[in-house]
PDB file of C-alpha atoms in Angstrom:
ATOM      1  CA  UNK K   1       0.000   0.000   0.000  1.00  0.00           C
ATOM      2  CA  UNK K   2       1.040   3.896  -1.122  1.00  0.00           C
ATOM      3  CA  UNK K   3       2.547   5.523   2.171  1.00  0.00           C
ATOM      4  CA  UNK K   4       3.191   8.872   2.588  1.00  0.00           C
ATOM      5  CA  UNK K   5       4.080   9.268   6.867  1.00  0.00           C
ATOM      6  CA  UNK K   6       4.189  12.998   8.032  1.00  0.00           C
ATOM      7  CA  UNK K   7       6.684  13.351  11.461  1.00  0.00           C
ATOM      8  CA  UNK K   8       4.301  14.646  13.884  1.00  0.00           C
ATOM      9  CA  UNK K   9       0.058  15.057  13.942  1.00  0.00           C
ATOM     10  CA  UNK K  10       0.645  17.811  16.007  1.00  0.00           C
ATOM     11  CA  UNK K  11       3.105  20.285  16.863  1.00  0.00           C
ATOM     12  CA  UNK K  12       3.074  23.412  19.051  1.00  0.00           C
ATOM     13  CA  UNK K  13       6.026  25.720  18.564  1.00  0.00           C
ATOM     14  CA  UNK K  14       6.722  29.532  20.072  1.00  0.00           C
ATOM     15  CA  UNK K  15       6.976  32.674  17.792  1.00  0.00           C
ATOM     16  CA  UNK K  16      10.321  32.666  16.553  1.00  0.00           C
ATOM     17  CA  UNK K  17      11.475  29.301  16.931  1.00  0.00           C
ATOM     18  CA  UNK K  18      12.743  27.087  13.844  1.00  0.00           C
ATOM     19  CA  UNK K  19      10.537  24.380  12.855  1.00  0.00           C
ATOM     20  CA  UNK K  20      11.058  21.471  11.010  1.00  0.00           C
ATOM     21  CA  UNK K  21       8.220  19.235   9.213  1.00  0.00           C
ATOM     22  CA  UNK K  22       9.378  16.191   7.685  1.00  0.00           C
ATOM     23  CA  UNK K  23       7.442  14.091   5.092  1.00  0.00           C
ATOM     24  CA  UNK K  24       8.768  10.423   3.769  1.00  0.00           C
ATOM     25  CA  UNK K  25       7.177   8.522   1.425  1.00  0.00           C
ATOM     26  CA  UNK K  26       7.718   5.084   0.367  1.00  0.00           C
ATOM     27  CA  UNK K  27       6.581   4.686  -3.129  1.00  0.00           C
ATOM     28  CA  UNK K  28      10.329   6.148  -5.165  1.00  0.00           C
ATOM     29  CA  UNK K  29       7.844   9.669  -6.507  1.00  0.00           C
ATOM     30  CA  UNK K  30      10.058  11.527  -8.038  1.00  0.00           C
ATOM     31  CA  UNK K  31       7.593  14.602  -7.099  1.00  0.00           C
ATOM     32  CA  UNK K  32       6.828  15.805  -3.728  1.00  0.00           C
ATOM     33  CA  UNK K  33       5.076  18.588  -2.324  1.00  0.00           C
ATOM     34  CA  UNK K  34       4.185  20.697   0.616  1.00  0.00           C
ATOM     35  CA  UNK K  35       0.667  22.583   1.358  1.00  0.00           C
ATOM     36  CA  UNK K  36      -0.929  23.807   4.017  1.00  0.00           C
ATOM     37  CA  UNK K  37      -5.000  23.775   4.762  1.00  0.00           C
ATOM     38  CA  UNK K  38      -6.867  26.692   6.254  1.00  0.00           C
ATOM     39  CA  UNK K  39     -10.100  27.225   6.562  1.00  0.00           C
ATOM     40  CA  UNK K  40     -12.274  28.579   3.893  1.00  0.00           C
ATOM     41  CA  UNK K  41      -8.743  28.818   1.781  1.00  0.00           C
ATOM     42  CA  UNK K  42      -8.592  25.268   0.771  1.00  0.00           C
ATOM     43  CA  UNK K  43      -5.500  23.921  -0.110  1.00  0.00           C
ATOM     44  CA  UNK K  44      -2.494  26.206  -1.232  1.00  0.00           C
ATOM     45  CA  UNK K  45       1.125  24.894  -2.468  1.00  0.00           C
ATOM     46  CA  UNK K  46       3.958  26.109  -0.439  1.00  0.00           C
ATOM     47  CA  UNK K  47       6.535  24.515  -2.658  1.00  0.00           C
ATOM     48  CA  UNK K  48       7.305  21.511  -4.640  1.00  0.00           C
ATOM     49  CA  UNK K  49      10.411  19.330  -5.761  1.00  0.00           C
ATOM     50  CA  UNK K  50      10.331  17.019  -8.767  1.00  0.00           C
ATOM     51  CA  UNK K  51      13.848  15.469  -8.130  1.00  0.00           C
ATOM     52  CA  UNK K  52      16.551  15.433  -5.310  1.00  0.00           C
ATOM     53  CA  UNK K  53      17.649  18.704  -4.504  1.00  0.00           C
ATOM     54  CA  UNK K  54      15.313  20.772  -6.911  1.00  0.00           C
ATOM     55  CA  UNK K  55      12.815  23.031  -5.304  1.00  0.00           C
ATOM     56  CA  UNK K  56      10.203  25.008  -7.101  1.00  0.00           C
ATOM     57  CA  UNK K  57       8.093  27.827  -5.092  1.00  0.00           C
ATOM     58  CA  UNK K  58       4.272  27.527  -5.410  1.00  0.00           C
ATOM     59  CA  UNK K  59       1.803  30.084  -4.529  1.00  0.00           C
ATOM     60  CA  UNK K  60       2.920  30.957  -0.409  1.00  0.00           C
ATOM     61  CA  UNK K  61       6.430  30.168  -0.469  1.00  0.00           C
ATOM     62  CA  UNK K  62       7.024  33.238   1.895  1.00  0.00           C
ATOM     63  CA  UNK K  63       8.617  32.682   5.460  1.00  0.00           C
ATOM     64  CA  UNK K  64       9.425  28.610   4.439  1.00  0.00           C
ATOM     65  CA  UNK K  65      12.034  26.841   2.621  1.00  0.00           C
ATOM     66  CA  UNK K  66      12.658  23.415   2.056  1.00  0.00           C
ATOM     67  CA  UNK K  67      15.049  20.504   1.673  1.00  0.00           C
ATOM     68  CA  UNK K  68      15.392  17.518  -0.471  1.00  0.00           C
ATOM     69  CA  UNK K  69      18.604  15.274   0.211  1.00  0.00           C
ATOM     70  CA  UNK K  70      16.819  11.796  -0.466  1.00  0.00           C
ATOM     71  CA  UNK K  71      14.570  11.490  -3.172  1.00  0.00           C
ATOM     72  CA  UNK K  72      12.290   9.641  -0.430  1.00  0.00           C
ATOM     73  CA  UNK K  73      12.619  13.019   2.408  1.00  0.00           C
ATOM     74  CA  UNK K  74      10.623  16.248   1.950  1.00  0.00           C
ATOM     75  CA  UNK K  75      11.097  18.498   4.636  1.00  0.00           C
ATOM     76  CA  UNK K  76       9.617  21.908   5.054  1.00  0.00           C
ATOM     77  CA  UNK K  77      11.372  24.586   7.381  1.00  0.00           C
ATOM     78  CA  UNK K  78       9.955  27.271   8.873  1.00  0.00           C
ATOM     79  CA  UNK K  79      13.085  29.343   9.799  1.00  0.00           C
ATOM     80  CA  UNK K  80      11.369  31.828  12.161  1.00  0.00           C
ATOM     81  CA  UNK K  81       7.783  30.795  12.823  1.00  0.00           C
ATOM     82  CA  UNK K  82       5.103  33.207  13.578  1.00  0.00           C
ATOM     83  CA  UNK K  83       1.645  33.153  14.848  1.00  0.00           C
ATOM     84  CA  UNK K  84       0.315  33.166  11.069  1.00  0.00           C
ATOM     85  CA  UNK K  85       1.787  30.141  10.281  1.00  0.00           C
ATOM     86  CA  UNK K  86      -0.341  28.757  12.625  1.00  0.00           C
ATOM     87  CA  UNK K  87      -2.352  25.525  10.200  1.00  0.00           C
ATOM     88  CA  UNK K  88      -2.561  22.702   8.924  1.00  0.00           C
ATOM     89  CA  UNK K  89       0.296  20.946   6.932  1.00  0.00           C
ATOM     90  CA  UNK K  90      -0.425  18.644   4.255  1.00  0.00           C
ATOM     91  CA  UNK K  91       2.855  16.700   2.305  1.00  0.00           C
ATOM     92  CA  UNK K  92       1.720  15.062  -1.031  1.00  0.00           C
ATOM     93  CA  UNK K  93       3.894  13.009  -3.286  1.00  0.00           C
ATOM     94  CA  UNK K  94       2.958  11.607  -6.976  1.00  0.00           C
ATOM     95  CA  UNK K  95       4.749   9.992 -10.072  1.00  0.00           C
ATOM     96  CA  UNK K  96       5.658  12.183 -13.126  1.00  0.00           C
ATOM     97  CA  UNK K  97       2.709  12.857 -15.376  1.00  0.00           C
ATOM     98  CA  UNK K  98       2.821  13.198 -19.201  1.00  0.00           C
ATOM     99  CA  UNK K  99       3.286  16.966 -20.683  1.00  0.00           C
ATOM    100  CA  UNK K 100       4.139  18.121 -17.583  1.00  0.00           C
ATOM    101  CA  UNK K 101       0.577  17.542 -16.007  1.00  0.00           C
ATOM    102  CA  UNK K 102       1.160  15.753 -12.190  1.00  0.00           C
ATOM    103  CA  UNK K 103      -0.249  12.458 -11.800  1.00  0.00           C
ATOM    104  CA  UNK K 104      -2.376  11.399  -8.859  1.00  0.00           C
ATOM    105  CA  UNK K 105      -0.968  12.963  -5.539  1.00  0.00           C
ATOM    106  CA  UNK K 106      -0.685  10.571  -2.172  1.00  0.00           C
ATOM    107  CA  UNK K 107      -1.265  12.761   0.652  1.00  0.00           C
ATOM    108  CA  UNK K 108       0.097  12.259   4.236  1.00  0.00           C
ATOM    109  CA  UNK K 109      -2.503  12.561   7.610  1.00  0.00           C
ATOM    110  CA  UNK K 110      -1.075  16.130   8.086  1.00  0.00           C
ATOM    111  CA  UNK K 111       0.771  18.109  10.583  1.00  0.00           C
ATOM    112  CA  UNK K 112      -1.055  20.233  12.596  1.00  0.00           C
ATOM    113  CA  UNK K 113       1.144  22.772  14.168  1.00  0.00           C
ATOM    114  CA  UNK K 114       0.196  25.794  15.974  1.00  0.00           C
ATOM    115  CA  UNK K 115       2.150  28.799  17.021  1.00  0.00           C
ATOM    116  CA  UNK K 116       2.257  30.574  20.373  1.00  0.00           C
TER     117      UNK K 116
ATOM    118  CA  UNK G   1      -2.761  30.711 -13.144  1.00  0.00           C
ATOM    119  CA  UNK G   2      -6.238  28.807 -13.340  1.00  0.00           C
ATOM    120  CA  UNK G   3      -8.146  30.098 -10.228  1.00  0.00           C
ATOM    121  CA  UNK G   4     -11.090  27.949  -9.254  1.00  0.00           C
ATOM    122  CA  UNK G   5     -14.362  28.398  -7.757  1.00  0.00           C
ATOM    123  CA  UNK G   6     -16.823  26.021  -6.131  1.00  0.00           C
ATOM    124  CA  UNK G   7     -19.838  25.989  -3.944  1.00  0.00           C
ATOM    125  CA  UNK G   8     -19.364  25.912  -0.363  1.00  0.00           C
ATOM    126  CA  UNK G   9     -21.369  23.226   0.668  1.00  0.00           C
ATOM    127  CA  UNK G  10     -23.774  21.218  -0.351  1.00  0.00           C
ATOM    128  CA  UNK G  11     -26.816  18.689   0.992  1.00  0.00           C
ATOM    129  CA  UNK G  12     -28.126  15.719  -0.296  1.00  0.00           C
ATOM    130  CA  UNK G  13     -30.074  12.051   0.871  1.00  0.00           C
ATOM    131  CA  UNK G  14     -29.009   9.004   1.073  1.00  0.00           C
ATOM    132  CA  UNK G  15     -29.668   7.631  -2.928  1.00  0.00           C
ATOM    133  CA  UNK G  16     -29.644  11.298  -4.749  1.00  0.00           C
ATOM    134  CA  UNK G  17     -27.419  11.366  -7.374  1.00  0.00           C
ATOM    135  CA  UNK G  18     -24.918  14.617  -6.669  1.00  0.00           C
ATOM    136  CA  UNK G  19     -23.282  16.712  -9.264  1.00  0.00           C
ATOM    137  CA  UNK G  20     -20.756  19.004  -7.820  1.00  0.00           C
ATOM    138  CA  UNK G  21     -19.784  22.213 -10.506  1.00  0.00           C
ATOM    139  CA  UNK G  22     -16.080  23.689 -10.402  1.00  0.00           C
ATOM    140  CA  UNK G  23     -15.019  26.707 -12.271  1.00  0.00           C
ATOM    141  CA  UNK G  24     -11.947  27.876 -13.781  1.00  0.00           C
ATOM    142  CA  UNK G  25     -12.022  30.372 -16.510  1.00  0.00           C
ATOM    143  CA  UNK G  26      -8.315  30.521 -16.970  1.00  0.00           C
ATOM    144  CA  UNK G  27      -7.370  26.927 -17.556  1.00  0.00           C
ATOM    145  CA  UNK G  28      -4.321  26.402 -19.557  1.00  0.00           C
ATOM    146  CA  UNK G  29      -3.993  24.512 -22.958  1.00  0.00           C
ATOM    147  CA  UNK G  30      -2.307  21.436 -20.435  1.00  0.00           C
ATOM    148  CA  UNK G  31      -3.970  21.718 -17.552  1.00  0.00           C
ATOM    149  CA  UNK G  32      -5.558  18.304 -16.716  1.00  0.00           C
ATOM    150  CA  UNK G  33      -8.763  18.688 -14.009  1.00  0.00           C
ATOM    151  CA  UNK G  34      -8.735  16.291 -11.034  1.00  0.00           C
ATOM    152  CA  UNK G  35     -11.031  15.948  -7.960  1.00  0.00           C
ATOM    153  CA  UNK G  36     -10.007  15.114  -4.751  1.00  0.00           C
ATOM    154  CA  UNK G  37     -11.947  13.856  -1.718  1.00  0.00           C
ATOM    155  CA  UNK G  38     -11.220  14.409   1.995  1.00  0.00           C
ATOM    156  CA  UNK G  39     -12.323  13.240   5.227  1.00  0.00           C
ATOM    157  CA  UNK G  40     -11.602  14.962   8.825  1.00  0.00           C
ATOM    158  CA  UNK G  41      -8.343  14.625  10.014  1.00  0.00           C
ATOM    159  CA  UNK G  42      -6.629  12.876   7.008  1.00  0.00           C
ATOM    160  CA  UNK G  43      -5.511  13.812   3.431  1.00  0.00           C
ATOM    161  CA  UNK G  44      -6.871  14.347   0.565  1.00  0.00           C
ATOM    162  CA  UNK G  45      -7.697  11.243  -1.541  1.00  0.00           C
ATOM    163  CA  UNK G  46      -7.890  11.201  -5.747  1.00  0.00           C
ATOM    164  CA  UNK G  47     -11.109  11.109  -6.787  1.00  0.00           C
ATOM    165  CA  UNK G  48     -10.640  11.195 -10.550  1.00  0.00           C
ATOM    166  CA  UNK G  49      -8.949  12.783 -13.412  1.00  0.00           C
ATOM    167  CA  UNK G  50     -10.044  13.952 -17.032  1.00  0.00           C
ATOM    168  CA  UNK G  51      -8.993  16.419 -19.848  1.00  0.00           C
ATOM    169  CA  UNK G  52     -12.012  16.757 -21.860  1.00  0.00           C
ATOM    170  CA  UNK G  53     -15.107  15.329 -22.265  1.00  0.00           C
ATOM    171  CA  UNK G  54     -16.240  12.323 -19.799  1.00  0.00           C
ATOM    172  CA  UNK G  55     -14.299  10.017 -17.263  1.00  0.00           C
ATOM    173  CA  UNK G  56     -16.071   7.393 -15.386  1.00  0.00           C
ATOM    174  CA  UNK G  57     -14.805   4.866 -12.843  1.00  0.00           C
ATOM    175  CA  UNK G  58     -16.120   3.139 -10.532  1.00  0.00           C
ATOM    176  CA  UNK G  59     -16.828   5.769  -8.395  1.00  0.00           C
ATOM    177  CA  UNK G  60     -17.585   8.921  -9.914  1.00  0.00           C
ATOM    178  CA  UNK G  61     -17.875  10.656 -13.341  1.00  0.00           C
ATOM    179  CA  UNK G  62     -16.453  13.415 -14.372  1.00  0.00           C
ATOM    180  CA  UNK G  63     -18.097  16.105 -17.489  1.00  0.00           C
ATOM    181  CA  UNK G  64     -15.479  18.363 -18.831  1.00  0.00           C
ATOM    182  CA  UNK G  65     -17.087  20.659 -21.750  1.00  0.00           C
ATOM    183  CA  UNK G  66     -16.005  21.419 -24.845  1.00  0.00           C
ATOM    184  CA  UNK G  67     -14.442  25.247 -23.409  1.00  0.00           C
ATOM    185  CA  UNK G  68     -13.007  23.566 -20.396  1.00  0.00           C
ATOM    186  CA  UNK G  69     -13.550  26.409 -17.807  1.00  0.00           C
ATOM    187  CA  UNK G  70     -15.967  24.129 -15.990  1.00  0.00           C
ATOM    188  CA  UNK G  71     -16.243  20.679 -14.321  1.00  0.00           C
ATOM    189  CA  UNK G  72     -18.649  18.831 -13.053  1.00  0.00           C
ATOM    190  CA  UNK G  73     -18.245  15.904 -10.423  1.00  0.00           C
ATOM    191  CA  UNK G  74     -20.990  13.694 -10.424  1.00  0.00           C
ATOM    192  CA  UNK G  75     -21.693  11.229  -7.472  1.00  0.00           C
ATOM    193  CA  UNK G  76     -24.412   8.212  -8.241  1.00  0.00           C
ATOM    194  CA  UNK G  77     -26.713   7.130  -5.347  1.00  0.00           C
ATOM    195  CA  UNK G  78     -24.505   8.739  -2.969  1.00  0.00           C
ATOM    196  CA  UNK G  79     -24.490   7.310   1.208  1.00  0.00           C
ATOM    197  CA  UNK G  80     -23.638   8.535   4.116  1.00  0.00           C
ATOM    198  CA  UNK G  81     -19.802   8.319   4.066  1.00  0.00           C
ATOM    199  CA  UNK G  82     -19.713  10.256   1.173  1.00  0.00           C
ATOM    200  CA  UNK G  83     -20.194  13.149   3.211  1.00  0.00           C
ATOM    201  CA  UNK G  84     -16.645  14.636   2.634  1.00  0.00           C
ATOM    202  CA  UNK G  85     -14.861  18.073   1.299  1.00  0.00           C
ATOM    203  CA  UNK G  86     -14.394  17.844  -2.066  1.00  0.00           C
ATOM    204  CA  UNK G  87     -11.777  19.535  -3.967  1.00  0.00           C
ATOM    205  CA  UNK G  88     -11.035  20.670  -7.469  1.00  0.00           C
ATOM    206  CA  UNK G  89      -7.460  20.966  -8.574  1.00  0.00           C
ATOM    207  CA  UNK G  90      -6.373  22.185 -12.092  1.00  0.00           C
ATOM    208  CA  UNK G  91      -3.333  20.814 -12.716  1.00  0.00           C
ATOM    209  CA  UNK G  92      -0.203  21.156 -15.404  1.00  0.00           C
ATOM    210  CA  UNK G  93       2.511  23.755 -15.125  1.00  0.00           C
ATOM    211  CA  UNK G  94       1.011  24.678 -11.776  1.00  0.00           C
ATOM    212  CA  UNK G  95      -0.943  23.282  -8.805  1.00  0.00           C
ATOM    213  CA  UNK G  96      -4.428  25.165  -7.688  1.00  0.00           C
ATOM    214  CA  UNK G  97      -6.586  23.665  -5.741  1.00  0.00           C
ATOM    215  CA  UNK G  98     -10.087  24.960  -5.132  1.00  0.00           C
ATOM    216  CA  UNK G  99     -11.471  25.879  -1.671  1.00  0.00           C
ATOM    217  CA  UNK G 100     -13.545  22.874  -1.708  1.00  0.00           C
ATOM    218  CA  UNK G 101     -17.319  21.842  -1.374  1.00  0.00           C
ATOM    219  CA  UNK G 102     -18.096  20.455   1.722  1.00  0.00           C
ATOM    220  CA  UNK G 103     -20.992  17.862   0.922  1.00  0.00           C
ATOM    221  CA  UNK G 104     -23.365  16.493   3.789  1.00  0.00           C
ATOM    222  CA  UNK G 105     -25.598  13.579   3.012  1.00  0.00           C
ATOM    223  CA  UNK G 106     -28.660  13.177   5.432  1.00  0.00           C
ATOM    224  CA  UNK G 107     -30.302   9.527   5.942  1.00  0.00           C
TER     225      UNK G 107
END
């Protein structure tokens, strides 16, 4: 079965503090990807990867950056948090689509992490 | 980039068929459509995909017209655990998800 484990459910951090979410997946995706879920917002892209170390922003890439060492490992850093970053943190990974459409995404349970 | 629009929510019985609409006026020239279902407190789950026209499996349908800036998800004889979000991502060069329809089926 597909697998895609996020590192914690939940996570409570302090303003300020640098935060690490990590995302594996066992299924050799060559794409991986980070979002994050707020109410009435749906889901928005933070950034993807489609290969060991290559990053590509999406639409909120502000105040995170990420790291790809293992083609398995996504891991999304938030270098300073803040109170706003307070939400929900979905990881997704998929195979390669054809003309550079995405195939079906696996998503992870989610981190939720909130900021103090 | 191919912003989307959907209802809120939604309500339905047990049995209705259910026909969720998505918009997206900007959709690229390679932008596939996909729908997405989610549950509380887990991830999104694929749904089904299409590019034009109709998709069927063995859970849902999806109608694409001819223009392609709409979508329609359509549910047969729906039950109680379908009540879900559901989600409409265009998808190609870019990744945009909708804000999601949150449908509630009643007995």
């Amino acid at each position: 079965d597909v697998k895609v484990t996020q590192s914690s459910r939940y996570l409570v951090k302090r303003t300020g503090e640098k935060v690490f979410l990590e995302c594996v997946q066992d299924m050799d995706h060559e794409n991986m990807f980070w979002y994050r879920q707020d109410p009435g917002l749906g889901l928005r892209l933070i950034y993807f990867s489609y290969d060991v170390k290559m990053k590509e922003k999406g639409d909120i890439p502000e105040g995170y950056s990420v790291s790809r060492e293992k083609k398995e490992r996504f891991s999304l850093i938030l270098e300073s948090a803040s109170t706003n970053q307070t939400s929900m943190y979905l990881c997704a990974s998929s195979p390669p689509g054809s003309g550079g459409a995405y195939n079906e995404q696996f998503f992870g349970p989610g981190t939720r992490l909130t900021v103090l | 980039l191919a912003k989307t629009t959907q209802p809120i929510s939604m309500d339905s019985y047990e049995g209705q068929e259910v026909n969720i609409t998505c918009s997206h006026n900007n959709i690229a020239t390679n932008d596939y459509i996909t729908w997405y279902q989610q549950f509380p407190s887990q991830g999104p789950r694929f749904i089904i995909q299409g590019y034009k026209t109709k998709v069927t499996n063995e859970v849902a349908s999806l109608f694409i017209p001819a223009d392609r800036k709409s979508s329609t998800l359509s549910l047969p004889r729906v039950s109680l655990s379908d009540t879900a979000v559901y989600y409409c991502l265009v998808q190609g060069r870019a990744l945009t998800f909708g804000s999601g329809t949150r449908l509630q089926v009643q007995p």
